[in-house]
Amino acid sequence: MEYKLRKAEPKDVPDILRLVKELAKYEEMEHQVILTEKDLLEDGFGETPFYHCVIAELQGDGASSEDPRVVGFAMYYFTYDPWVGKQLYLEEFYVMDQCRGLGIGSEILRHLSNLAMKTRCTGMMFVVAENNEPSVQFYKRRGAEDLSQEEGWRLFRFDMKSLVKMATPAEE
Amino acid sequence: MDFSIRPANVEDCKDIARMIMELAEYEKMAEHVKVTQRDLEQDGFSKNPFFHGIIAEVPEQHRTKEGHTKIGYALYCYFYSSWVGRAVYMEDLYVMPEFRGKGIGKALMRKVAQLGLAAGCNQMNFTVLEWNKPSLDFYFSQGCFDITATVGYHCMRCEGEALERLAQP
């Protein structure tokens, strides 16, 4: 199966959402995805993109006309660590089940690491669920450090309800 | 105590660099700090900033014995959740020890939340060290969740040689 990596375009938005939902299903969190194609289009391809995306697309006549051609993706953006500077943050990274074992995942990671270095990022960051053993091993084999385990960092979140509450000063 | 909260500008980078170091010392990780005042100026205040800052300032009469009136800060950036979309990440939140307990930390965090909501964000994330009880207590009292404890999410990083190796063909 031949494939090629390329930058996502607006026309890829339906496939990006499909893959986001597939990955969420794998993590048993499908009901948590409230993002729509409209959001992805506005937020990724407007004047100030909030994210960037790289797509893995099957080439040639190998795939039947019914099978999807977009079989993998990575969603990323740039963040800032006040101690070591620019970071490339890997938000989402997924290859469809039937296309695993072809090196697509490794190639996506290589592409992003290269991009991180070219844009003078000092690191590539991401989050993994501790019970996702295959992924944890995949990343550790490639030299990733678990900052939560090694340094004791815990990820905290304000969801929409608590964010609004916190943003509103209490009545004096 | 009277204090003001305002967006950071490039002239604040000297104080931001100072306070980043103070926070890192509190977190017992000062040797990890490589970013300089110059990096902050370039990375935060050029055409495409990688972060934004908020400063807490007190009037002259409350300045520290070293003469500082800029006594707290928050750094944040926008990110994207593949589940809920636009989100804000609070990188650092710090108030100098002698100015704590006066609502300044809360005011800084509230400002980040307000700016995030104004930009259409649905979520705010940040990290806390597991032993930092005063901060853990403060954050829990504000209504947030510990995603590492509840969902088992671990923060991972590939850097230095590991990043270079990954980038090899």
Tab-separated table of C-alpha atoms in Angstrom:
chain	number	residue	atom	x	y	z
A	1	MET	CA	0.000	0.000	0.000
A	2	GLU	CA	1.630	3.225	-1.077
A	3	TYR	CA	0.917	6.364	0.849
A	4	LYS	CA	2.055	9.944	0.979
A	5	LEU	CA	2.145	12.526	3.774
A	6	ARG	CA	0.895	16.011	3.021
A	7	LYS	CA	-0.369	19.156	4.708
A	8	ALA	CA	-4.146	19.033	5.324
A	9	GLU	CA	-6.410	21.207	3.165
A	10	PRO	CA	-9.955	22.488	3.830
A	11	LYS	CA	-11.375	19.563	1.798
A	12	ASP	CA	-9.840	17.132	4.342
A	13	VAL	CA	-11.994	18.413	7.205
A	14	PRO	CA	-14.651	15.624	6.946
A	15	ASP	CA	-11.877	12.981	7.048
A	16	ILE	CA	-10.150	14.723	9.975
A	17	LEU	CA	-13.384	14.658	11.994
A	18	ARG	CA	-13.992	11.020	11.036
A	19	LEU	CA	-10.509	10.052	12.289
A	20	VAL	CA	-10.862	12.153	15.481
A	21	LYS	CA	-14.064	10.260	16.272
A	22	GLU	CA	-12.478	6.890	15.454
A	23	LEU	CA	-9.604	7.596	17.848
A	24	ALA	CA	-12.012	8.818	20.543
A	25	LYS	CA	-13.977	5.555	20.113
A	26	TYR	CA	-10.728	3.571	20.578
A	27	GLU	CA	-10.171	5.532	23.836
A	28	GLU	CA	-13.840	4.909	24.778
A	29	MET	CA	-14.531	8.656	24.824
A	30	GLU	CA	-16.559	9.120	21.638
A	31	HIS	CA	-19.345	11.027	23.426
A	32	GLN	CA	-16.808	13.690	24.452
A	33	VAL	CA	-16.218	14.878	20.863
A	34	ILE	CA	-18.357	17.977	20.351
A	35	LEU	CA	-16.238	19.448	17.558
A	36	THR	CA	-17.980	19.887	14.184
A	37	GLU	CA	-16.711	20.168	10.586
A	38	LYS	CA	-17.579	23.887	10.716
A	39	ASP	CA	-15.358	24.353	13.815
A	40	LEU	CA	-12.477	22.467	12.211
A	41	LEU	CA	-12.777	24.543	9.044
A	42	GLU	CA	-12.889	27.920	10.818
A	43	ASP	CA	-10.267	27.057	13.403
A	44	GLY	CA	-7.751	25.346	11.123
A	45	PHE	CA	-8.063	27.222	7.863
A	46	GLY	CA	-9.036	30.750	8.839
A	47	GLU	CA	-6.807	33.793	9.282
A	48	THR	CA	-5.225	32.586	12.542
A	49	PRO	CA	-5.138	28.798	12.602
A	50	PHE	CA	-5.474	27.263	16.065
A	51	TYR	CA	-4.060	23.982	14.804
A	52	HIS	CA	-2.162	22.391	11.923
A	53	CYS	CA	-2.685	18.975	10.439
A	54	VAL	CA	-0.667	16.485	8.430
A	55	ILE	CA	-2.528	13.761	6.522
A	56	ALA	CA	-1.483	10.258	5.371
A	57	GLU	CA	-3.225	9.488	2.080
A	58	LEU	CA	-3.190	6.225	0.125
A	59	GLN	CA	-1.866	6.478	-3.430
A	60	GLY	CA	-2.578	4.632	-6.662
A	61	ASP	CA	-5.284	2.100	-7.402
A	62	GLY	CA	-4.539	-0.054	-4.359
A	63	ALA	CA	-7.540	1.266	-2.406
A	64	SER	CA	-11.036	0.477	-3.680
A	65	SER	CA	-13.254	3.438	-4.531
A	66	GLU	CA	-15.312	2.800	-1.373
A	67	ASP	CA	-12.443	2.705	1.108
A	68	PRO	CA	-11.267	6.011	2.560
A	69	ARG	CA	-8.011	7.294	1.097
A	70	VAL	CA	-7.143	9.423	4.127
A	71	VAL	CA	-5.990	6.775	6.583
A	72	GLY	CA	-3.965	8.653	9.175
A	73	PHE	CA	-3.385	12.120	10.547
A	74	ALA	CA	-1.639	14.187	13.167
A	75	MET	CA	-3.004	17.422	14.623
A	76	TYR	CA	-0.443	19.754	16.214
A	77	TYR	CA	0.245	23.337	17.260
A	78	PHE	CA	3.007	25.360	18.864
A	79	THR	CA	3.123	26.109	22.574
A	80	TYR	CA	5.645	27.719	24.883
A	81	ASP	CA	7.461	26.345	27.888
A	82	PRO	CA	8.775	29.333	29.902
A	83	TRP	CA	11.844	27.282	30.862
A	84	VAL	CA	12.957	25.920	27.494
A	85	GLY	CA	10.980	27.840	24.905
A	86	LYS	CA	8.969	26.781	21.862
A	87	GLN	CA	7.440	23.317	21.812
A	88	LEU	CA	5.611	21.420	19.115
A	89	TYR	CA	2.553	19.965	20.795
A	90	LEU	CA	1.168	16.798	19.246
A	91	GLU	CA	-2.562	16.969	20.029
A	92	GLU	CA	-3.813	13.984	18.067
A	93	PHE	CA	-2.064	11.185	16.211
A	94	TYR	CA	-3.883	8.246	14.631
A	95	VAL	CA	-3.560	5.642	11.879
A	96	MET	CA	-6.569	3.514	10.917
A	97	ASP	CA	-6.436	-0.066	12.176
A	98	GLN	CA	-6.237	-1.672	8.759
A	99	CYS	CA	-3.240	0.497	7.809
A	100	ARG	CA	-1.047	-0.161	10.824
A	101	GLY	CA	2.324	-1.858	10.618
A	102	LEU	CA	3.272	-0.054	7.381
A	103	GLY	CA	5.410	2.561	9.065
A	104	ILE	CA	2.868	5.373	8.572
A	105	GLY	CA	2.915	6.306	12.279
A	106	SER	CA	6.704	6.385	12.422
A	107	GLU	CA	6.824	8.457	9.255
A	108	ILE	CA	4.347	10.994	10.666
A	109	LEU	CA	6.441	11.262	13.842
A	110	ARG	CA	9.623	11.683	11.800
A	111	HIS	CA	7.996	14.432	9.754
A	112	LEU	CA	6.851	16.272	12.884
A	113	SER	CA	10.181	15.891	14.709
A	114	ASN	CA	11.896	17.337	11.660
A	115	LEU	CA	9.424	20.217	11.624
A	116	ALA	CA	9.995	20.784	15.352
A	117	MET	CA	13.737	21.066	14.788
A	118	LYS	CA	13.357	23.306	11.712
A	119	THR	CA	11.106	25.698	13.676
A	120	ARG	CA	13.582	25.753	16.583
A	121	CYS	CA	11.361	23.943	19.054
A	122	THR	CA	13.330	22.360	21.881
A	123	GLY	CA	10.861	19.543	22.336
A	124	MET	CA	7.774	17.762	21.110
A	125	MET	CA	5.089	17.282	23.754
A	126	PHE	CA	1.942	15.207	23.982
A	127	VAL	CA	-0.310	13.393	26.420
A	128	VAL	CA	-0.858	9.641	26.640
A	129	ALA	CA	-3.344	7.736	28.783
A	130	GLU	CA	-1.353	5.540	31.169
A	131	ASN	CA	-3.543	2.497	30.387
A	132	ASN	CA	-2.836	2.800	26.659
A	133	GLU	CA	0.094	0.342	26.853
A	134	PRO	CA	0.780	0.035	23.077
A	135	SER	CA	1.059	3.835	22.746
A	136	VAL	CA	3.091	4.286	25.931
A	137	GLN	CA	5.604	1.684	24.685
A	138	PHE	CA	5.602	3.161	21.150
A	139	TYR	CA	6.671	6.542	22.531
A	140	LYS	CA	9.085	5.293	25.216
A	141	ARG	CA	10.906	3.168	22.602
A	142	ARG	CA	11.483	6.409	20.721
A	143	GLY	CA	12.984	8.172	23.724
A	144	ALA	CA	9.971	10.058	25.118
A	145	GLU	CA	10.083	10.928	28.816
A	146	ASP	CA	7.039	10.596	31.024
A	147	LEU	CA	7.075	13.971	32.823
A	148	SER	CA	4.111	13.013	35.006
A	149	GLN	CA	5.907	9.951	36.318
A	150	GLU	CA	9.451	11.356	36.432
A	151	GLU	CA	8.834	14.896	37.658
A	152	GLY	CA	5.351	14.678	39.189
A	153	TRP	CA	3.425	16.952	36.826
A	154	ARG	CA	-0.344	16.511	36.862
A	155	LEU	CA	-2.581	17.866	34.125
A	156	PHE	CA	-5.481	19.959	35.400
A	157	ARG	CA	-8.485	21.226	33.543
A	158	PHE	CA	-11.303	23.745	33.871
A	159	ASP	CA	-14.230	22.646	31.716
A	160	MET	CA	-16.624	25.209	30.225
A	161	LYS	CA	-18.919	25.413	33.272
A	162	SER	CA	-16.139	25.910	35.822
A	163	LEU	CA	-14.254	28.215	33.431
A	164	VAL	CA	-17.243	30.561	33.165
A	165	LYS	CA	-17.722	30.483	36.933
A	166	MET	CA	-14.068	31.302	37.547
A	167	ALA	CA	-14.104	34.103	34.994
A	168	THR	CA	-17.037	35.847	36.670
A	169	PRO	CA	-16.096	37.907	39.712
A	170	ALA	CA	-18.280	37.131	42.729
A	171	GLU	CA	-20.906	39.779	43.576
A	172	GLU	CA	-19.515	41.916	46.420
B	1	MET	CA	-3.969	45.892	49.072
B	2	ASP	CA	-4.341	47.826	45.865
B	3	PHE	CA	-3.097	46.021	42.755
B	4	SER	CA	-3.690	46.119	39.011
B	5	ILE	CA	-3.855	43.362	36.424
B	6	ARG	CA	-2.891	44.197	32.835
B	7	PRO	CA	-1.575	42.565	29.633
B	8	ALA	CA	2.224	42.232	29.582
B	9	ASN	CA	4.280	44.302	27.164
B	10	VAL	CA	7.857	43.879	25.935
B	11	GLU	CA	9.243	46.078	28.745
B	12	ASP	CA	7.947	43.552	31.287
B	13	CYS	CA	10.236	40.780	30.015
B	14	LYS	CA	12.996	41.556	32.524
B	15	ASP	CA	10.574	41.098	35.441
B	16	ILE	CA	8.900	38.092	33.782
B	17	ALA	CA	12.338	36.425	33.413
B	18	ARG	CA	13.080	37.184	37.070
B	19	MET	CA	9.775	35.724	38.259
B	20	ILE	CA	10.045	32.656	35.974
B	21	MET	CA	13.296	31.884	37.805
B	22	GLU	CA	11.660	32.491	41.208
B	23	LEU	CA	8.841	30.081	40.310
B	24	ALA	CA	11.320	27.484	39.031
B	25	GLU	CA	13.273	27.770	42.308
B	26	TYR	CA	10.050	27.224	44.281
B	27	GLU	CA	9.402	24.149	42.098
B	28	LYS	CA	13.001	22.978	42.789
B	29	MET	CA	13.793	22.976	39.070
B	30	ALA	CA	15.836	26.163	38.592
B	31	GLU	CA	18.533	24.293	36.652
B	32	HIS	CA	15.949	23.525	33.937
B	33	VAL	CA	15.485	27.209	33.027
B	34	LYS	CA	17.224	28.087	29.760
B	35	VAL	CA	14.911	30.829	28.430
B	36	THR	CA	16.384	34.348	28.692
B	37	GLN	CA	14.859	37.832	28.754
B	38	ARG	CA	15.825	38.150	25.073
B	39	ASP	CA	14.028	34.882	24.179
B	40	LEU	CA	10.896	36.153	25.921
B	41	GLU	CA	11.055	39.435	24.003
B	42	GLN	CA	11.401	37.641	20.669
B	43	ASP	CA	8.999	34.790	21.325
B	44	GLY	CA	6.243	36.747	23.064
B	45	PHE	CA	6.260	40.155	21.469
B	46	SER	CA	7.021	39.738	17.787
B	47	LYS	CA	4.525	39.442	14.920
B	48	ASN	CA	3.508	35.839	15.730
B	49	PRO	CA	3.773	35.493	19.508
B	50	PHE	CA	4.120	32.008	20.972
B	51	PHE	CA	2.674	33.080	24.292
B	52	HIS	CA	0.811	35.952	25.974
B	53	GLY	CA	1.381	37.415	29.423
B	54	ILE	CA	-0.565	39.131	32.201
B	55	ILE	CA	1.193	41.164	34.894
B	56	ALA	CA	0.106	41.987	38.451
B	57	GLU	CA	1.484	45.287	39.642
B	58	VAL	CA	1.333	47.145	42.974
B	59	PRO	CA	1.680	50.907	43.528
B	60	GLU	CA	5.124	52.341	44.389
B	61	GLN	CA	4.424	52.501	48.108
B	62	HIS	CA	4.093	48.673	48.207
B	63	ARG	CA	7.222	47.897	46.184
B	64	THR	CA	9.522	45.130	47.463
B	65	LYS	CA	12.760	45.996	49.219
B	66	GLU	CA	14.566	45.371	45.891
B	67	GLY	CA	12.254	47.950	44.319
B	68	HIS	CA	9.938	45.636	42.321
B	69	THR	CA	6.346	46.697	41.661
B	70	LYS	CA	5.663	43.878	39.196
B	71	ILE	CA	4.906	41.113	41.698
B	72	GLY	CA	2.982	38.434	39.821
B	73	TYR	CA	2.368	37.103	36.329
B	74	ALA	CA	0.584	34.527	34.233
B	75	LEU	CA	1.734	33.215	30.846
B	76	TYR	CA	-0.737	31.486	28.541
B	77	CYS	CA	-1.204	30.364	24.958
B	78	TYR	CA	-4.063	29.130	22.824
B	79	PHE	CA	-4.232	25.512	21.809
B	80	TYR	CA	-6.735	23.133	20.258
B	81	SER	CA	-8.494	20.148	21.719
B	82	SER	CA	-9.487	17.628	19.069
B	83	TRP	CA	-12.641	16.994	21.128
B	84	VAL	CA	-13.866	20.477	22.062
B	85	GLY	CA	-11.877	22.848	19.860
B	86	ARG	CA	-10.404	26.144	21.009
B	87	ALA	CA	-8.774	26.040	24.401
B	88	VAL	CA	-6.351	28.043	26.526
B	89	TYR	CA	-3.260	26.682	28.257
B	90	MET	CA	-2.019	28.533	31.321
B	91	GLU	CA	1.738	27.944	31.282
B	92	ASP	CA	2.732	29.752	34.485
B	93	LEU	CA	0.921	31.435	37.369
B	94	TYR	CA	3.015	33.070	40.072
B	95	VAL	CA	2.727	35.677	42.827
B	96	MET	CA	5.767	36.667	44.908
B	97	PRO	CA	5.521	35.129	48.417
B	98	GLU	CA	4.991	38.381	50.345
B	99	PHE	CA	1.987	39.283	48.136
B	100	ARG	CA	0.108	36.003	48.484
B	101	GLY	CA	-3.250	35.594	50.187
B	102	LYS	CA	-4.602	38.854	48.767
B	103	GLY	CA	-6.534	37.498	45.778
B	104	ILE	CA	-3.830	38.392	43.238
B	105	GLY	CA	-3.339	34.822	41.970
B	106	LYS	CA	-7.091	34.420	41.597
B	107	ALA	CA	-7.307	37.743	39.720
B	108	LEU	CA	-4.514	36.702	37.319
B	109	MET	CA	-6.158	33.360	36.620
B	110	ARG	CA	-9.556	35.025	36.215
B	111	LYS	CA	-8.061	37.376	33.597
B	112	VAL	CA	-6.658	34.411	31.621
B	113	ALA	CA	-10.080	32.710	31.819
B	114	GLN	CA	-11.861	35.889	30.621
B	115	LEU	CA	-9.472	36.364	27.699
B	116	GLY	CA	-9.780	32.679	26.821
B	117	LEU	CA	-13.584	32.809	26.847
B	118	ALA	CA	-13.528	36.010	24.752
B	119	ALA	CA	-11.402	34.147	22.188
B	120	GLY	CA	-13.998	31.362	22.017
B	121	CYS	CA	-12.224	28.826	24.216
B	122	ASN	CA	-14.113	25.930	25.805
B	123	GLN	CA	-11.497	24.715	28.233
B	124	MET	CA	-8.439	25.807	30.193
B	125	ASN	CA	-5.585	23.412	30.985
B	126	PHE	CA	-2.445	23.736	33.089
B	127	THR	CA	-0.084	21.476	35.049
B	128	VAL	CA	0.707	21.371	38.768
B	129	LEU	CA	3.404	19.447	40.618
B	130	GLU	CA	1.870	16.657	42.689
B	131	TRP	CA	3.620	17.749	45.915
B	132	ASN	CA	2.628	21.424	45.590
B	133	LYS	CA	-0.179	21.250	48.153
B	134	PRO	CA	-0.898	25.012	48.477
B	135	SER	CA	-1.373	25.217	44.685
B	136	LEU	CA	-3.371	21.962	44.480
B	137	ASP	CA	-5.698	23.262	47.234
B	138	PHE	CA	-6.078	26.623	45.491
B	139	TYR	CA	-6.915	25.074	42.115
B	140	PHE	CA	-9.371	22.523	43.526
B	141	SER	CA	-11.144	25.340	45.369
B	142	GLN	CA	-11.657	27.044	41.995
B	143	GLY	CA	-13.506	24.044	40.550
B	144	CYS	CA	-11.066	22.250	38.256
B	145	PHE	CA	-10.319	18.545	37.663
B	146	ASP	CA	-7.101	16.562	37.945
B	147	ILE	CA	-7.039	14.841	34.537
B	148	THR	CA	-3.940	12.815	35.446
B	149	ALA	CA	-5.699	11.309	38.477
B	150	THR	CA	-9.148	10.830	36.925
B	151	VAL	CA	-8.304	9.773	33.354
B	152	GLY	CA	-4.662	8.742	33.748
B	153	TYR	CA	-3.274	11.235	31.249
B	154	HIS	CA	0.497	11.587	31.469
B	155	CYS	CA	2.437	14.535	30.032
B	156	MET	CA	5.195	13.298	27.732
B	157	ARG	CA	8.096	14.994	26.004
B	158	CYS	CA	10.675	14.083	23.350
B	159	GLU	CA	13.643	16.431	23.417
B	160	GLY	CA	17.366	16.746	22.739
B	161	GLU	CA	18.947	13.599	21.286
B	162	ALA	CA	15.658	11.682	21.264
B	163	LEU	CA	14.057	14.402	19.116
B	164	GLU	CA	17.059	14.457	16.763
B	165	ARG	CA	16.949	10.660	16.400
B	166	LEU	CA	13.226	10.768	15.640
B	167	ALA	CA	13.866	13.334	12.904
B	168	GLN	CA	16.410	11.090	11.104
B	169	PRO	CA	15.240	9.429	7.879
